[in-house]
XYZ file of C-alpha atoms in Angstrom:
610
model
C -15.759 144.062 186.429
C -16.973 140.583 187.469
C -14.894 137.657 186.362
C -16.235 135.184 183.782
C -13.269 132.754 184.111
C -11.062 132.206 187.050
C -8.109 129.904 187.158
C -6.765 128.906 190.603
C -3.330 127.212 191.302
C -3.334 125.400 187.948
C -0.538 122.882 187.563
C 0.281 120.918 184.389
C 3.435 118.781 183.464
C 4.247 116.570 180.648
C 6.781 114.112 181.907
C 9.604 116.028 183.593
C 8.546 119.281 181.975
C 6.457 121.597 183.850
C 4.278 123.768 181.652
C 1.985 125.631 184.185
C 3.141 125.943 187.684
C 0.500 126.596 190.329
C -0.884 129.692 188.287
C -3.487 131.803 189.276
C -5.554 134.649 187.316
C -8.944 135.637 186.187
C -10.690 137.195 183.063
C -13.708 139.551 182.397
C -15.759 140.736 179.548
C -13.902 144.070 179.848
C -10.453 142.597 178.762
C -9.259 142.194 175.278
C -6.126 140.040 175.750
C -3.195 139.203 173.593
C -1.601 135.936 174.757
C 2.138 135.650 173.945
C 4.999 133.278 174.768
C 7.492 130.950 173.271
C 6.529 127.906 171.244
C 6.057 125.058 173.803
C 5.646 127.574 176.685
C 2.010 126.370 177.480
C -0.292 128.830 175.748
C -2.397 126.322 173.918
C -2.332 124.080 177.007
C -3.872 126.970 178.993
C -6.477 127.539 176.431
C -7.477 123.885 176.346
C -7.688 123.765 180.215
C -9.958 126.690 180.350
C -12.399 125.391 177.694
C -12.272 121.950 179.362
C -10.587 120.177 176.363
C -7.682 119.054 178.592
C -7.306 118.307 182.344
C -5.033 120.056 184.730
C -2.839 117.871 187.081
C -4.214 119.964 189.991
C -5.860 123.342 190.620
C -9.414 124.477 189.307
C -11.132 126.399 186.695
C -14.329 128.424 187.706
C -16.761 129.368 185.129
C -19.383 132.155 185.783
C -23.123 131.392 185.228
C -23.076 134.311 182.840
C -20.228 132.953 180.661
C -20.904 132.019 177.016
C -17.651 130.936 175.777
C -16.712 130.260 172.270
C -13.092 128.632 171.250
C -11.277 128.597 167.862
C -9.314 125.441 168.016
C -6.244 124.801 166.150
C -7.379 121.370 165.073
C -10.202 120.832 162.477
C -13.747 120.213 163.824
C -15.353 119.607 160.318
C -15.502 116.592 157.993
C -13.678 117.003 154.796
C -16.564 115.744 152.778
C -19.252 118.306 153.978
C -19.579 121.928 152.693
C -19.022 124.830 154.884
C -22.816 125.611 155.069
C -23.509 122.060 156.101
C -20.736 122.187 158.759
C -21.991 125.633 160.245
C -25.660 124.355 160.433
C -24.535 120.929 162.026
C -21.939 122.482 164.416
C -23.889 125.513 165.612
C -27.495 124.300 165.213
C -28.208 127.898 163.594
C -30.749 128.367 160.793
C -29.193 128.523 157.273
C -29.716 132.096 156.698
C -27.852 132.907 160.038
C -24.975 130.769 158.934
C -24.801 132.357 155.503
C -25.053 135.848 157.105
C -22.226 135.134 159.396
C -20.056 133.535 156.708
C -20.598 136.643 154.602
C -18.866 138.692 157.232
C -15.757 136.777 156.330
C -16.336 137.056 152.588
C -17.343 133.367 152.240
C -19.657 133.438 149.191
C -21.825 130.913 147.552
C -19.285 129.187 145.603
C -17.292 128.639 148.674
C -20.078 127.781 151.049
C -21.211 125.098 148.813
C -17.767 123.511 147.995
C -16.507 120.544 149.990
C -14.092 121.454 152.821
C -11.500 119.235 151.288
C -11.236 121.745 148.332
C -10.711 124.713 150.486
C -7.241 126.265 151.335
C -6.285 126.745 155.107
C -7.213 130.400 155.138
C -10.776 129.554 154.146
C -11.001 126.815 156.631
C -9.984 129.168 159.478
C -12.723 131.568 158.153
C -15.261 128.952 158.353
C -14.020 128.095 161.994
C -14.486 131.760 162.951
C -17.758 131.870 161.550
C -18.828 128.930 163.596
C -17.374 130.291 166.728
C -19.351 133.587 166.533
C -22.596 132.047 165.650
C -22.823 130.817 169.177
C -23.372 134.293 170.340
C -20.584 134.468 172.826
C -19.435 137.106 175.412
C -15.985 135.766 175.687
C -13.754 134.318 173.065
C -10.657 132.296 173.141
C -8.786 132.238 169.773
C -5.872 130.088 169.410
C -3.566 131.232 166.522
C -6.235 132.805 164.380
C -3.957 134.563 162.066
C -2.304 131.466 160.855
C -3.238 130.840 157.199
C -5.540 133.879 157.080
C -4.864 136.263 154.171
C -4.247 140.015 154.975
C -7.535 141.092 153.839
C -9.334 138.646 155.941
C -7.035 139.294 159.026
C -8.117 143.146 158.746
C -11.807 142.063 158.667
C -11.329 139.997 161.874
C -9.419 143.031 163.438
C -12.572 145.209 162.666
C -14.866 142.777 164.285
C -12.711 142.205 167.385
C -12.447 145.940 167.946
C -16.214 146.336 168.016
C -16.967 142.987 169.725
C -18.900 143.582 172.929
C -17.203 141.104 175.232
C -13.775 139.918 176.284
C -11.346 137.574 174.565
C -7.837 135.889 174.765
C -5.897 135.731 171.431
C -3.069 133.542 171.163
C -0.706 134.813 168.333
C 2.696 135.395 167.109
C 1.646 138.234 164.956
C 2.622 141.250 166.828
C 0.868 143.739 164.678
C -2.470 141.799 165.008
C -2.044 141.968 168.707
C -1.298 145.799 168.635
C -4.441 146.485 166.765
C -6.837 144.273 168.855
C -5.682 143.832 172.472
C -5.414 146.198 175.420
C -4.331 143.700 177.930
C -1.162 141.335 177.560
C -0.793 137.647 178.926
C 2.604 136.269 178.817
C 3.057 132.489 179.525
C 6.706 131.869 180.395
C 8.723 129.480 182.535
C 5.460 128.008 183.844
C 4.168 131.234 185.102
C 1.428 133.756 183.920
C 1.996 137.484 183.939
C -1.241 139.597 183.158
C -0.306 143.209 182.303
C -3.189 145.936 181.964
C -1.650 147.396 178.678
C -0.780 146.653 175.031
C 2.062 144.325 173.851
C 4.137 147.419 173.224
C 3.656 148.773 176.596
C 4.218 145.295 178.053
C 7.685 144.947 176.294
C 8.615 148.482 177.488
C 7.531 147.567 181.145
C 9.534 144.256 180.837
C 12.633 145.979 179.526
C 12.261 148.507 182.530
C 12.014 145.601 184.883
C 15.179 144.033 183.288
C 17.143 147.392 183.644
C 16.037 147.770 187.275
C 17.267 144.109 188.067
C 20.639 144.681 186.285
C 21.190 147.913 188.139
C 20.070 146.223 191.423
C 22.497 143.167 190.895
C 25.371 145.579 189.944
C 24.807 147.423 193.202
C 24.845 144.008 195.167
C 28.057 142.943 193.347
C 29.816 146.247 194.287
C 28.607 145.871 197.978
C 29.884 142.038 198.185
C 33.170 143.153 196.712
C 33.505 145.895 199.483
C 32.533 143.578 202.339
C 34.891 140.682 201.119
C 37.822 143.189 200.987
C 36.931 144.284 204.593
C 36.758 140.560 205.738
C 40.002 139.518 204.190
C 41.692 142.458 205.723
C 40.496 142.210 209.262
C 39.378 138.652 210.005
C 42.986 137.541 210.999
C 43.252 140.161 213.932
C 41.697 139.361 217.247
C 40.636 142.999 217.712
C 38.597 143.216 214.523
C 37.610 139.487 213.984
C 34.074 140.050 215.532
C 33.421 142.843 213.219
C 34.763 140.786 210.244
C 32.316 137.967 211.436
C 29.605 140.363 211.357
C 30.422 141.494 207.835
C 30.422 137.804 206.714
C 26.826 137.449 207.854
C 25.916 140.598 205.997
C 27.687 139.007 202.865
C 25.701 135.965 203.125
C 22.443 137.767 203.414
C 23.048 139.621 200.056
C 21.349 137.921 197.170
C 21.020 139.009 193.459
C 17.853 138.811 191.490
C 17.813 135.942 189.150
C 17.528 137.190 185.450
C 15.855 134.943 183.036
C 16.380 135.180 179.173
C 14.676 138.094 177.654
C 12.309 137.814 174.616
C 14.947 139.153 172.134
C 18.093 137.069 172.384
C 17.915 135.096 169.038
C 20.250 135.911 166.311
C 20.071 133.964 163.004
C 23.218 134.158 160.750
C 22.880 132.994 156.997
C 25.824 131.764 155.079
C 27.219 134.528 152.797
C 26.114 134.723 149.372
C 28.309 136.637 146.872
C 25.934 139.542 145.588
C 25.760 140.017 141.630
C 23.970 142.505 139.313
C 21.674 141.741 136.500
C 18.178 140.009 136.188
C 17.251 137.075 138.594
C 13.969 136.198 136.888
C 12.194 136.932 133.627
C 8.573 135.803 132.964
C 7.277 136.185 129.428
C 3.565 135.788 128.764
C 3.370 133.093 131.372
C 0.241 131.255 132.258
C 0.053 129.442 135.418
C -2.244 126.893 136.896
C -3.660 123.223 136.603
C -4.853 121.139 133.600
C -8.353 121.792 134.681
C -7.877 125.443 135.630
C -5.850 128.465 134.552
C -5.026 130.560 137.675
C -3.168 133.449 136.074
C -2.156 134.527 132.620
C -0.075 136.690 130.487
C 2.601 137.205 133.321
C 5.425 139.554 132.290
C 7.917 140.303 135.015
C 11.550 140.945 135.298
C 13.107 140.786 138.712
C 16.546 142.200 139.674
C 18.958 140.136 141.572
C 19.249 141.034 145.294
C 15.402 142.002 145.368
C 13.485 140.807 148.316
C 9.979 140.250 146.883
C 6.806 139.826 148.851
C 4.067 137.999 146.867
C 0.632 139.211 148.356
C -2.928 138.641 147.504
C -5.952 137.067 149.174
C -6.222 133.339 149.760
C -7.125 131.229 146.584
C -5.801 133.904 144.181
C -2.731 131.841 143.173
C 0.270 132.970 145.196
C 1.450 129.402 145.927
C 0.722 128.468 142.393
C 3.111 131.238 141.127
C 5.741 130.316 143.751
C 5.429 126.551 142.794
C 5.694 127.451 139.143
C 8.890 129.501 139.358
C 10.386 126.891 141.637
C 9.982 124.140 138.845
C 7.420 122.193 141.073
C 4.509 123.014 138.415
C 4.911 123.124 134.695
C 3.610 126.376 132.943
C 0.544 126.057 131.035
C 1.891 128.583 128.448
C 4.612 131.068 128.034
C 8.247 130.888 129.688
C 10.287 131.871 132.775
C 13.826 131.671 133.146
C 16.368 132.253 136.026
C 19.653 134.154 135.828
C 22.703 132.192 135.036
C 24.261 130.101 137.931
C 21.616 130.699 140.402
C 20.818 127.978 142.804
C 17.227 127.725 144.205
C 15.782 126.650 147.469
C 12.015 126.292 147.931
C 10.406 126.134 151.184
C 6.721 124.800 150.683
C 3.897 124.228 153.211
C 4.126 120.482 152.458
C 8.012 120.354 152.441
C 8.250 118.352 155.643
C 6.910 115.370 153.848
C 10.410 114.982 152.285
C 12.135 114.665 155.643
C 13.861 111.083 156.502
C 11.944 109.740 159.485
C 15.119 108.010 160.847
C 17.283 111.217 160.618
C 17.762 113.215 163.841
C 17.520 116.845 163.941
C 21.216 117.498 163.951
C 21.761 114.894 161.124
C 19.299 116.676 158.935
C 20.748 120.137 159.474
C 24.296 119.087 158.981
C 23.312 117.332 155.654
C 21.611 120.407 154.343
C 24.428 122.716 155.558
C 27.072 123.824 152.968
C 30.608 122.327 153.716
C 32.026 125.440 155.226
C 29.570 125.938 157.899
C 30.951 124.852 161.170
C 29.407 122.470 163.721
C 28.659 125.104 166.212
C 26.842 127.354 163.579
C 24.606 124.098 162.844
C 23.941 123.975 166.526
C 23.253 127.790 166.968
C 20.674 127.521 163.951
C 18.967 124.572 165.650
C 18.840 126.663 168.902
C 17.284 129.530 167.015
C 14.379 127.157 165.763
C 13.931 125.978 169.401
C 15.894 122.808 169.037
C 18.144 123.103 172.152
C 20.318 120.667 173.990
C 19.209 117.002 173.572
C 16.397 118.151 171.234
C 19.069 117.788 168.353
C 18.919 114.169 169.056
C 15.141 113.899 168.287
C 14.249 111.574 165.404
C 12.114 113.275 162.848
C 9.469 110.676 163.168
C 8.454 111.969 166.613
C 8.422 115.649 165.735
C 5.219 117.538 165.590
C 4.077 119.285 162.434
C 5.347 122.602 163.682
C 8.646 121.048 164.556
C 9.045 119.557 161.204
C 8.220 122.890 159.655
C 10.811 124.655 161.547
C 13.502 121.917 160.935
C 12.956 122.384 157.205
C 13.292 126.029 157.286
C 16.431 125.903 159.499
C 18.055 123.410 157.010
C 17.140 125.480 154.013
C 18.721 128.693 155.563
C 22.002 126.710 156.210
C 22.328 125.852 152.388
C 24.141 128.449 150.318
C 21.573 129.343 147.811
C 21.350 132.338 145.564
C 17.522 132.219 145.392
C 15.188 131.475 148.373
C 11.411 130.889 147.650
C 9.626 130.758 151.056
C 5.889 129.957 151.441
C 4.527 131.194 154.630
C 7.910 130.840 156.532
C 6.603 132.538 159.691
C 3.869 130.089 160.515
C 4.645 127.989 163.777
C 7.404 130.639 164.786
C 7.245 132.855 167.953
C 7.787 136.712 167.926
C 11.547 136.328 168.867
C 12.168 133.809 165.951
C 9.914 135.708 163.384
C 11.859 139.030 164.018
C 15.263 137.279 164.024
C 14.386 135.581 160.687
C 13.378 138.885 159.277
C 16.605 140.724 160.371
C 18.646 137.850 158.869
C 16.780 137.987 155.578
C 17.351 141.803 155.461
C 20.884 141.233 155.115
C 20.626 138.370 152.642
C 22.447 139.162 149.412
C 20.669 136.899 147.202
C 17.266 136.963 145.726
C 14.216 136.172 147.836
C 10.473 135.613 147.129
C 8.297 135.082 150.015
C 4.537 134.734 151.033
C 3.640 135.979 154.208
C 0.627 137.922 155.941
C 2.576 138.907 158.974
C 2.801 142.701 158.572
C 5.815 143.196 160.822
C 7.697 140.448 158.864
C 6.923 141.944 155.388
C 7.582 145.476 156.632
C 11.050 144.514 157.924
C 12.034 142.373 154.739
C 10.493 143.417 151.486
C 11.816 145.955 149.128
C 9.445 144.877 146.071
C 5.913 143.540 146.021
C 4.138 141.394 143.565
C 0.358 141.269 143.748
C -1.684 138.140 142.567
C -5.203 139.138 141.932
C -8.049 138.284 139.645
C -5.943 136.176 137.274
C -2.912 138.600 137.241
C 0.432 138.708 138.742
C 1.836 142.063 138.521
C 4.452 144.318 140.300
C 2.638 146.481 142.795
C 3.865 150.006 142.154
C 3.395 151.452 145.826
C 5.148 150.478 148.928
C 3.792 147.959 151.334
C 2.215 150.479 153.546
C 0.214 151.754 150.546
C -0.942 148.129 149.903
C -2.153 147.689 153.478
C -3.771 150.973 153.587
C -5.912 150.335 150.582
C -6.889 146.813 152.174
C -7.705 148.699 155.487
C -10.107 151.182 153.501
C -11.747 148.398 151.601
C -12.250 146.567 154.841
C -13.756 149.581 156.622
C -16.096 150.163 153.763
C -17.191 146.539 153.635
C -17.650 146.604 157.481
C -19.751 149.845 157.286
C -21.903 148.312 154.477
C -22.522 145.237 156.574
C -23.460 147.592 159.653
C -25.865 149.561 157.224
C -27.463 146.428 156.001
C -28.388 145.230 159.425
C -29.967 148.597 160.757
C -33.693 148.347 161.334
C -35.900 149.953 158.944
C -38.205 152.709 160.071
C -41.782 151.748 160.697
C -42.988 155.132 159.260
C -43.071 155.324 155.363
C -41.801 158.347 153.574
C -44.317 161.217 153.458
C -46.500 159.468 156.205
C -47.317 161.755 159.122
C -47.432 160.655 162.552
C -50.648 161.202 164.717
C -50.839 164.402 166.564
C -50.115 162.985 170.188
C -46.681 161.648 168.926
C -45.878 164.651 166.672
C -43.631 166.235 169.382
C -41.813 163.041 169.980
C -41.406 162.305 166.126
C -39.807 165.798 165.947
C -37.240 164.753 168.521
C -36.573 161.554 166.551
C -36.310 163.551 163.380
C -33.739 165.868 164.919
C -31.902 162.919 166.232
C -31.745 161.278 162.800
C -30.717 164.682 161.373
C -27.768 164.814 163.806
C -26.840 161.235 162.977
C -26.939 162.056 159.364
C -24.560 165.068 159.722
C -22.217 163.004 161.791
C -22.136 160.351 159.262
C -21.452 162.796 156.397
C -18.721 164.435 158.318
C -17.224 160.952 158.849
C -17.285 160.289 155.121
C -15.903 163.517 154.359
C -12.912 162.979 156.513
C -12.412 159.484 154.993
C -12.508 160.901 151.629
C -10.098 163.616 152.497
C -7.702 160.912 153.965
C -7.884 158.841 150.659
C -7.152 162.146 148.587
C -4.149 162.651 150.816
C -2.962 159.144 150.516
C -3.425 158.851 146.630
C -1.872 162.257 146.123
C 1.175 161.375 148.105
C 1.606 158.034 146.090
C 1.239 160.102 142.794
C 3.903 162.703 143.907
C 6.145 159.897 144.995
C 5.990 158.188 141.665
C 6.400 161.510 139.744
C 9.400 162.204 141.771
C 10.844 158.739 140.923
C 10.173 159.465 137.096
C 11.950 162.815 137.513
C 14.889 161.363 139.201
C 15.202 158.507 136.743
C 13.863 160.086 133.491
C 15.532 157.450 131.210
C 14.196 154.417 133.187
C 10.839 153.400 131.416
C 8.370 151.513 133.545
C 5.089 150.517 132.116
C 3.579 149.598 135.473
C 4.743 152.975 136.904
C 3.169 155.091 133.994
C -0.066 153.111 134.374
C -0.245 153.481 138.047
C 0.213 157.337 137.573
C -2.651 157.380 135.064
C -4.798 155.276 137.511
C -4.012 157.604 140.496
C -5.081 160.603 138.447
C -8.447 159.139 137.699
C -8.977 157.879 141.387
C -8.053 161.354 142.743
C -10.589 163.008 140.551
C -13.226 160.636 141.483
C -12.487 161.020 145.233
C -12.531 164.954 144.663
C -15.952 164.695 143.024
C -17.186 162.541 145.932
C -15.952 165.098 148.487
C -17.720 167.917 146.742
C -20.928 166.012 146.662
C -20.704 165.070 150.241
C -19.892 168.496 151.160
C -22.946 169.900 149.356
C -25.036 167.353 151.113
C -23.645 168.659 154.493
C -24.244 172.262 153.916
C -27.771 171.409 152.757
C -28.601 169.550 155.755
C -27.058 172.205 158.084
C -28.962 174.937 156.252
C -32.265 172.992 156.617
C -31.606 172.533 160.240
C -31.297 176.085 160.906
C -34.714 176.970 159.178
């Protein structure tokens, strides 16, 4: 397993802060590495040094002559006035057809490829950068936060690609589920050091917890032994006959050292101000049309949401999730129809551009104290600041010197300190690490107000959501299933699209249908025919298994909805009834497909025996 990249005794500091402290490690094409660490730990710095975008203070980076490296950068490398196709051709020097083919793998169609970059949302811009990276025929990838701003459907496409990628990679990400599905090694950047573990992120956390328990047990043993030695010393050092033995015990005591234990990854707790729970409707939308003067994004929206619901607003990028949230937040005027909130509901809206409203001369503490409700104590404000990585003297930092990510975290922390009955959160997990994402999810799970949020972080949505709204093809509707059902359907679609792409790129046979091979090659062609026959049988069996899986999944969803109807016969739900009808049709279609595939398989097997 030869090393493609080797870092040796790398050291990097920013002022008094040491980011990387004499670190050494190596990476190969066999390693699919998930890189984790707290914000500011040095993950991006390590990536930039390895790619040559930044210099280390000391140490070296050795690149193999076989290395073909591609790097997904956090900053934009395109011009806003050029189209994605123009950028891909300029940046990669690849032919137009190759650029279009690679863009297609990330569902970038002609209307997007020929639009100016300035008109594309963040998720589409990331897709373009991914396509540019892969056009360079790399054998090692470095991806710095690829999941930021990517919708779930595109993220699943990227996962499928990375699982099949014939090379190594390092992915910096705070999306735990994404790393679980793509990585078989884990690299942690923490306290200036690197730990490369030959296992998945879950295995690494288990290993780290085991190490912590071992250290705690060792320190407990050392503490007990120190106590025993100190008792002996206190008892016998004053007597001349035992003073020598007491002195020997003192030397033993000095040699006993405990193991220093640094903070673990799971220490953050976020506490939200208490909101009195109330029953009734929180939001009613009546024939609501949303969008802009030049474009209707979605129409005829009819929704009613109960108080206390925690609603995940899901859908592909560009479908209108943010437009919907902005409208019900009062930031956009409805094109037609109405929406109304329940009485005495106070709203707070966290938008992706909300940091623009910060006062530049405020410091962190001043902003948080202003946003907090009067009954929140000063210590609680400081605790919230610490949860969002403003610790110690960081609370004295002026807003004007904060990075974009720090401003976003500050706004979110301030919003959580306000006592609102409704929270509207647009991508709240961007710029947060594992620890803070899971702490925020656990806090929002206990929130007794009403929550609407947009997020593509599966761990976060799984922990928080108890209702789903899907924004798709000009419609905004309640999704009748659970979040796991929603993800499953996207995974099935992505798998089918991926298989279609693979089929499209298979080389066509040189021999036309019905054309016989010359006699000298007849035996060889027979082998090829048998090989093709075997491949077709394998393909059919795979399709049958997938169809059976879909039938099982759809049947379970239908049974759950029928059970819900049976338990609440007087609760009418148009969406539920429509979904039951839809599921019945889908199950019948899948069963018909299964029968057709089974017949094809049986015929092939029969022909193979004759």
